[in-house]
Amino acid sequence: MIETKKVDFFYGDFQALKNISMRMDKNTVTAFIGPSGCGKSTFLRLFNRMNDLIPDIHLKGECLIDGQDIYARGVEVDELRKKVGMVFQKPNPFPKSIFENVAYGLRVNGMRDKNFIEQRVEESLQSAALWGEVKDKLRKSAFELSGGQQQRLCIARALAISPSIVLMDEPASALDPISTAKIEELIHDLKKHYTIVIVTHNMQQAARVSDKTGFFMLGELIEFSDTKKMFINPEKEQTQNYITGRFG
């Protein structure tokens, strides 16, 4: 379970997030929508502390995973990132073989058991709906795969270290419609085993894949509710205007 309580977030003097409280339940898909620059990707990156890599940032409030404040003193960020996987907007495979892309996180975390690594690579590729397409070319370069296959490889890489949460920042925005459909189908299957949080500019995609949706604007969470309800009967006029294309 993920929960935030009265979160404010600053880049220097600029306040990117304002007083955001939200709860995301286990084994659900939560989508964040809103116009560019509204804070949704910044909010997503709080959960694996990716924003820590940016100088002069500041957070107020609480950001909890399974009841633990992940910004408290003593939290091991590397351990947190094992629990919270991340998939980025553009496929970013390493310049390695398909096999080594998936095995990379296991090796970095000290795993040396060859049989275990092989098993986890196969399981992760199966979970990412890619095993059938690559099982006979595991030693070939990841760059030989199509864009959609590369993105599923990146998902497999994130799954290999057995996270409980998977963050996806516009995972299909660089893909063609067929690859996008495969990613969406995959998200639906993965939520049986993982808690998934996705940022998307594509409102139809949010409607198709998510259980709950948060609508952001100018750093504020305008509305957060069941996806079906938000798209059929939103509570706020701003949400209605965005969903119907009057702005954004």
mmCIF file of C-alpha atoms in Angstrom:
data_model
loop_
_atom_site.group_PDB
_atom_site.id
_atom_site.type_symbol
_atom_site.label_atom_id
_atom_site.label_comp_id
_atom_site.label_asym_id
_atom_site.label_seq_id
_atom_site.Cartn_x
_atom_site.Cartn_y
_atom_site.Cartn_z
ATOM 1 C CA MET A 1 0.000 0.000 0.000
ATOM 2 C CA ILE A 2 1.189 3.516 -0.860
ATOM 3 C CA GLU A 3 0.004 6.594 0.967
ATOM 4 C CA THR A 4 0.938 10.261 0.987
ATOM 5 C CA LYS A 5 -0.080 12.759 3.652
ATOM 6 C CA LYS A 6 -0.034 16.491 2.945
ATOM 7 C CA VAL A 7 2.961 16.293 0.601
ATOM 8 C CA ASP A 8 4.561 19.525 -0.606
ATOM 9 C CA PHE A 9 7.554 19.254 -2.930
ATOM 10 C CA PHE A 10 9.938 21.979 -4.040
ATOM 11 C CA TYR A 11 12.607 22.365 -6.727
ATOM 12 C CA GLY A 12 14.543 25.195 -5.103
ATOM 13 C CA ASP A 13 11.965 27.953 -4.529
ATOM 14 C CA PHE A 14 9.463 26.483 -7.007
ATOM 15 C CA GLN A 15 6.666 24.458 -5.422
ATOM 16 C CA ALA A 16 5.919 21.567 -7.786
ATOM 17 C CA LEU A 17 3.438 19.703 -5.561
ATOM 18 C CA LYS A 18 0.943 21.211 -3.132
ATOM 19 C CA ASN A 19 -0.645 19.438 -0.175
ATOM 20 C CA ILE A 20 -1.215 16.044 -1.828
ATOM 21 C CA SER A 21 -2.826 13.260 0.184
ATOM 22 C CA MET A 22 -3.634 9.994 -1.559
ATOM 23 C CA ARG A 23 -3.868 6.283 -0.854
ATOM 24 C CA MET A 24 -3.183 3.523 -3.395
ATOM 25 C CA ASP A 25 -4.153 -0.022 -2.478
ATOM 26 C CA LYS A 26 -2.204 -3.208 -3.081
ATOM 27 C CA ASN A 27 -2.680 -5.003 -6.426
ATOM 28 C CA THR A 28 -4.386 -2.088 -8.117
ATOM 29 C CA VAL A 29 -3.472 0.152 -11.046
ATOM 30 C CA THR A 30 -3.528 3.878 -10.322
ATOM 31 C CA ALA A 31 -3.194 6.342 -13.217
ATOM 32 C CA PHE A 32 -2.136 9.974 -12.991
ATOM 33 C CA ILE A 33 -3.429 12.294 -15.703
ATOM 34 C CA GLY A 34 -3.176 16.018 -16.320
ATOM 35 C CA PRO A 35 -1.573 18.573 -18.642
ATOM 36 C CA SER A 36 2.200 18.764 -19.137
ATOM 37 C CA GLY A 37 4.031 20.261 -16.182
ATOM 38 C CA CYS A 38 1.226 19.553 -13.718
ATOM 39 C CA GLY A 39 3.406 17.523 -11.332
ATOM 40 C CA LYS A 40 2.288 13.971 -12.068
ATOM 41 C CA SER A 41 5.759 12.613 -12.981
ATOM 42 C CA THR A 42 7.332 14.450 -10.033
ATOM 43 C CA PHE A 43 4.765 12.798 -7.759
ATOM 44 C CA LEU A 44 5.394 9.353 -9.283
ATOM 45 C CA ARG A 45 9.143 9.666 -8.719
ATOM 46 C CA LEU A 46 8.661 10.320 -5.018
ATOM 47 C CA PHE A 47 7.919 6.635 -4.487
ATOM 48 C CA ASN A 48 11.389 5.400 -5.407
ATOM 49 C CA ARG A 49 13.128 8.663 -4.501
ATOM 50 C CA MET A 50 14.281 9.327 -8.054
ATOM 51 C CA ASN A 51 13.908 13.035 -7.348
ATOM 52 C CA ASP A 52 16.795 12.699 -4.870
ATOM 53 C CA LEU A 53 19.125 12.796 -7.882
ATOM 54 C CA ILE A 54 18.129 16.429 -8.552
ATOM 55 C CA PRO A 55 19.955 19.143 -6.576
ATOM 56 C CA ASP A 56 18.167 21.550 -4.217
ATOM 57 C CA ILE A 57 14.923 19.656 -3.674
ATOM 58 C CA HIS A 58 12.802 19.683 -0.535
ATOM 59 C CA LEU A 59 9.866 17.588 0.633
ATOM 60 C CA LYS A 60 7.320 18.245 3.380
ATOM 61 C CA GLY A 61 4.698 15.781 4.560
ATOM 62 C CA GLU A 62 4.827 11.987 4.587
ATOM 63 C CA CYS A 63 5.272 9.420 1.844
ATOM 64 C CA LEU A 64 4.501 5.937 3.165
ATOM 65 C CA ILE A 65 4.918 2.460 1.697
ATOM 66 C CA ASP A 66 3.370 -0.283 3.838
ATOM 67 C CA GLY A 67 3.200 2.211 6.674
ATOM 68 C CA GLN A 68 6.869 3.213 6.586
ATOM 69 C CA ASP A 69 7.881 6.789 5.784
ATOM 70 C CA ILE A 70 10.351 6.270 2.955
ATOM 71 C CA TYR A 71 11.898 9.714 3.564
ATOM 72 C CA ALA A 72 12.611 9.044 7.236
ATOM 73 C CA ARG A 73 16.198 9.015 8.519
ATOM 74 C CA GLY A 74 17.933 5.695 8.089
ATOM 75 C CA VAL A 75 15.932 4.511 5.064
ATOM 76 C CA GLU A 76 18.246 2.687 2.653
ATOM 77 C CA VAL A 77 17.416 4.078 -0.784
ATOM 78 C CA ASP A 78 18.980 1.097 -2.585
ATOM 79 C CA GLU A 79 16.754 -1.260 -0.606
ATOM 80 C CA LEU A 80 13.724 0.901 -1.380
ATOM 81 C CA ARG A 81 14.465 0.735 -5.106
ATOM 82 C CA LYS A 82 14.535 -3.064 -4.982
ATOM 83 C CA LYS A 83 10.972 -2.885 -3.709
ATOM 84 C CA VAL A 84 9.852 -0.195 -6.166
ATOM 85 C CA GLY A 85 10.682 -0.878 -9.824
ATOM 86 C CA MET A 86 10.591 1.823 -12.498
ATOM 87 C CA VAL A 87 9.840 1.805 -16.228
ATOM 88 C CA PHE A 88 10.562 4.996 -18.163
ATOM 89 C CA GLN A 89 8.933 6.758 -21.082
ATOM 90 C CA LYS A 90 11.382 5.577 -23.728
ATOM 91 C CA PRO A 91 12.725 2.025 -23.783
ATOM 92 C CA ASN A 92 16.243 2.164 -22.316
ATOM 93 C CA PRO A 93 17.830 -1.281 -22.644
ATOM 94 C CA PHE A 94 21.483 -1.586 -21.684
ATOM 95 C CA PRO A 95 24.047 -2.279 -24.448
ATOM 96 C CA LYS A 96 24.079 -5.930 -23.462
ATOM 97 C CA SER A 97 22.377 -9.147 -24.488
ATOM 98 C CA ILE A 98 18.688 -9.727 -23.841
ATOM 99 C CA PHE A 99 19.622 -12.167 -21.070
ATOM 100 C CA GLU A 100 22.096 -9.810 -19.389
ATOM 101 C CA ASN A 101 19.613 -6.925 -19.449
ATOM 102 C CA VAL A 102 17.254 -8.926 -17.252
ATOM 103 C CA ALA A 103 20.018 -10.492 -15.134
ATOM 104 C CA TYR A 104 21.698 -7.137 -14.484
ATOM 105 C CA GLY A 105 19.766 -6.199 -11.327
ATOM 106 C CA LEU A 106 20.303 -9.660 -9.841
ATOM 107 C CA ARG A 107 24.055 -9.494 -10.425
ATOM 108 C CA VAL A 108 24.305 -5.937 -9.037
ATOM 109 C CA ASN A 109 22.553 -7.155 -5.898
ATOM 110 C CA GLY A 110 25.137 -9.876 -5.395
ATOM 111 C CA MET A 111 23.319 -12.883 -6.819
ATOM 112 C CA ARG A 112 25.828 -15.434 -8.137
ATOM 113 C CA ASP A 113 23.754 -18.626 -8.383
ATOM 114 C CA LYS A 114 23.705 -19.332 -12.115
ATOM 115 C CA ASN A 115 20.624 -21.576 -12.000
ATOM 116 C CA PHE A 116 18.663 -19.052 -9.952
ATOM 117 C CA ILE A 117 19.591 -16.228 -12.333
ATOM 118 C CA GLU A 118 18.518 -18.280 -15.356
ATOM 119 C CA GLN A 119 15.222 -19.131 -13.649
ATOM 120 C CA ARG A 120 14.511 -15.501 -12.702
ATOM 121 C CA VAL A 121 15.358 -14.280 -16.217
ATOM 122 C CA GLU A 122 12.909 -16.766 -17.735
ATOM 123 C CA GLU A 123 10.199 -15.983 -15.164
ATOM 124 C CA SER A 124 10.612 -12.241 -15.656
ATOM 125 C CA LEU A 125 10.471 -12.485 -19.437
ATOM 126 C CA GLN A 126 7.354 -14.635 -19.143
ATOM 127 C CA SER A 127 5.769 -12.108 -16.762
ATOM 128 C CA ALA A 128 6.538 -9.381 -19.310
ATOM 129 C CA ALA A 129 4.920 -11.451 -22.100
ATOM 130 C CA LEU A 130 8.218 -11.586 -23.997
ATOM 131 C CA TRP A 131 9.629 -15.059 -23.379
ATOM 132 C CA GLY A 132 8.007 -16.684 -26.422
ATOM 133 C CA GLU A 133 9.487 -14.028 -28.718
ATOM 134 C CA VAL A 134 13.073 -14.083 -27.385
ATOM 135 C CA LYS A 135 13.745 -17.498 -25.832
ATOM 136 C CA ASP A 136 15.850 -18.565 -28.834
ATOM 137 C CA LYS A 137 17.907 -15.364 -29.003
ATOM 138 C CA LEU A 138 18.740 -14.542 -25.385
ATOM 139 C CA ARG A 139 22.411 -13.927 -26.237
ATOM 140 C CA LYS A 140 21.605 -11.419 -28.973
ATOM 141 C CA SER A 141 21.788 -7.675 -28.398
ATOM 142 C CA ALA A 142 18.746 -6.046 -26.825
ATOM 143 C CA PHE A 143 19.024 -3.384 -29.533
ATOM 144 C CA GLU A 144 17.887 -5.956 -32.124
ATOM 145 C CA LEU A 145 14.420 -5.938 -30.572
ATOM 146 C CA SER A 146 11.609 -3.665 -31.761
ATOM 147 C CA GLY A 147 10.635 -0.640 -29.668
ATOM 148 C CA GLY A 148 7.683 -2.451 -28.115
ATOM 149 C CA GLN A 149 9.804 -5.498 -27.326
ATOM 150 C CA GLN A 150 12.493 -3.279 -25.801
ATOM 151 C CA GLN A 151 9.916 -1.707 -23.496
ATOM 152 C CA ARG A 152 8.675 -5.131 -22.395
ATOM 153 C CA LEU A 153 12.338 -6.095 -21.835
ATOM 154 C CA CYS A 154 12.684 -3.050 -19.560
ATOM 155 C CA ILE A 155 9.580 -4.203 -17.691
ATOM 156 C CA ALA A 156 11.118 -7.680 -17.339
ATOM 157 C CA ARG A 157 14.310 -6.054 -16.029
ATOM 158 C CA ALA A 158 12.281 -4.180 -13.407
ATOM 159 C CA LEU A 159 10.446 -7.371 -12.380
ATOM 160 C CA ALA A 160 13.583 -9.523 -12.066
ATOM 161 C CA ILE A 161 14.491 -8.241 -8.601
ATOM 162 C CA SER A 162 10.975 -9.025 -7.318
ATOM 163 C CA PRO A 163 9.587 -5.579 -6.474
ATOM 164 C CA SER A 164 6.151 -5.194 -4.921
ATOM 165 C CA ILE A 165 5.459 -1.883 -6.706
ATOM 166 C CA VAL A 166 6.075 -0.968 -10.356
ATOM 167 C CA LEU A 167 6.104 2.686 -11.432
ATOM 168 C CA MET A 168 5.536 3.444 -15.122
ATOM 169 C CA ASP A 169 6.165 6.924 -16.512
ATOM 170 C CA GLU A 170 4.347 7.135 -19.876
ATOM 171 C CA PRO A 171 5.412 3.560 -20.739
ATOM 172 C CA ALA A 172 3.667 3.474 -24.121
ATOM 173 C CA SER A 173 4.014 7.062 -25.368
ATOM 174 C CA ALA A 174 6.886 6.179 -27.736
ATOM 175 C CA LEU A 175 5.220 3.022 -29.077
ATOM 176 C CA ASP A 176 2.952 2.148 -31.994
ATOM 177 C CA PRO A 177 -0.708 1.174 -31.343
ATOM 178 C CA ILE A 178 -0.072 -2.595 -31.481
ATOM 179 C CA SER A 179 2.821 -2.389 -28.998
ATOM 180 C CA THR A 180 0.760 -0.053 -26.820
ATOM 181 C CA ALA A 181 -2.068 -2.611 -26.704
ATOM 182 C CA LYS A 182 0.412 -5.286 -25.586
ATOM 183 C CA ILE A 183 1.743 -3.051 -22.805
ATOM 184 C CA GLU A 184 -1.811 -2.305 -21.643
ATOM 185 C CA GLU A 185 -2.698 -5.993 -21.637
ATOM 186 C CA LEU A 186 0.486 -6.655 -19.686
ATOM 187 C CA ILE A 187 -0.392 -4.022 -17.071
ATOM 188 C CA HIS A 188 -3.758 -5.721 -16.567
ATOM 189 C CA ASP A 189 -2.028 -9.081 -15.976
ATOM 190 C CA LEU A 190 0.716 -7.677 -13.731
ATOM 191 C CA LYS A 191 -1.640 -6.141 -11.194
ATOM 192 C CA LYS A 192 -2.419 -9.644 -9.918
ATOM 193 C CA HIS A 193 1.081 -9.656 -8.424
ATOM 194 C CA TYR A 194 2.156 -6.003 -8.213
ATOM 195 C CA THR A 195 0.855 -2.583 -7.255
ATOM 196 C CA ILE A 196 1.168 -0.419 -10.368
ATOM 197 C CA VAL A 197 1.253 3.360 -10.669
ATOM 198 C CA ILE A 198 1.244 4.823 -14.176
ATOM 199 C CA VAL A 199 1.581 8.353 -15.548
ATOM 200 C CA THR A 200 -0.087 8.818 -18.907
ATOM 201 C CA HIS A 201 -1.067 11.670 -21.220
ATOM 202 C CA ASN A 202 -3.493 9.297 -22.918
ATOM 203 C CA MET A 203 -6.834 9.542 -21.129
ATOM 204 C CA GLN A 204 -8.264 6.583 -23.047
ATOM 205 C CA GLN A 205 -5.335 4.534 -21.783
ATOM 206 C CA ALA A 206 -6.014 5.615 -18.197
ATOM 207 C CA ALA A 207 -9.660 4.622 -18.660
ATOM 208 C CA ARG A 208 -8.668 1.222 -20.051
ATOM 209 C CA VAL A 209 -5.971 0.122 -17.609
ATOM 210 C CA SER A 210 -6.530 1.775 -14.219
ATOM 211 C CA ASP A 211 -8.732 1.120 -11.218
ATOM 212 C CA LYS A 212 -8.300 4.636 -9.829
ATOM 213 C CA THR A 213 -7.265 7.905 -11.452
ATOM 214 C CA GLY A 214 -5.768 11.078 -10.047
ATOM 215 C CA PHE A 215 -6.153 14.304 -12.019
ATOM 216 C CA PHE A 216 -3.367 16.841 -11.439
ATOM 217 C CA MET A 217 -3.196 20.489 -12.401
ATOM 218 C CA LEU A 218 -0.548 23.080 -11.474
ATOM 219 C CA GLY A 219 0.886 20.864 -8.770
ATOM 220 C CA GLU A 220 -2.446 20.142 -7.100
ATOM 221 C CA LEU A 221 -4.455 16.942 -6.967
ATOM 222 C CA ILE A 222 -7.800 18.184 -8.250
ATOM 223 C CA GLU A 223 -9.661 14.883 -8.034
ATOM 224 C CA PHE A 224 -8.914 11.269 -7.129
ATOM 225 C CA SER A 225 -11.529 8.557 -7.501
ATOM 226 C CA ASP A 226 -12.505 5.293 -9.170
ATOM 227 C CA THR A 227 -11.578 5.577 -12.824
ATOM 228 C CA LYS A 228 -15.037 4.711 -14.107
ATOM 229 C CA LYS A 229 -16.629 7.358 -11.923
ATOM 230 C CA MET A 230 -14.115 10.029 -12.904
ATOM 231 C CA PHE A 231 -14.612 9.514 -16.612
ATOM 232 C CA ILE A 232 -18.397 9.201 -16.464
ATOM 233 C CA ASN A 233 -19.299 11.554 -13.639
ATOM 234 C CA PRO A 234 -16.390 13.665 -12.324
ATOM 235 C CA GLU A 235 -16.998 15.755 -9.228
ATOM 236 C CA LYS A 236 -15.001 18.827 -10.242
ATOM 237 C CA GLU A 237 -15.644 21.110 -13.194
ATOM 238 C CA GLN A 238 -11.886 21.303 -13.913
ATOM 239 C CA THR A 239 -11.794 17.521 -14.300
ATOM 240 C CA GLN A 240 -14.793 17.599 -16.619
ATOM 241 C CA ASN A 241 -13.174 20.304 -18.752
ATOM 242 C CA TYR A 242 -9.925 18.366 -19.066
ATOM 243 C CA ILE A 243 -11.543 15.034 -19.853
ATOM 244 C CA THR A 244 -13.792 16.563 -22.493
ATOM 245 C CA GLY A 245 -10.853 18.351 -24.123
ATOM 246 C CA ARG A 246 -11.796 21.924 -23.294
ATOM 247 C CA PHE A 247 -8.226 22.536 -22.181
ATOM 248 C CA GLY A 248 -4.931 20.634 -21.791
#
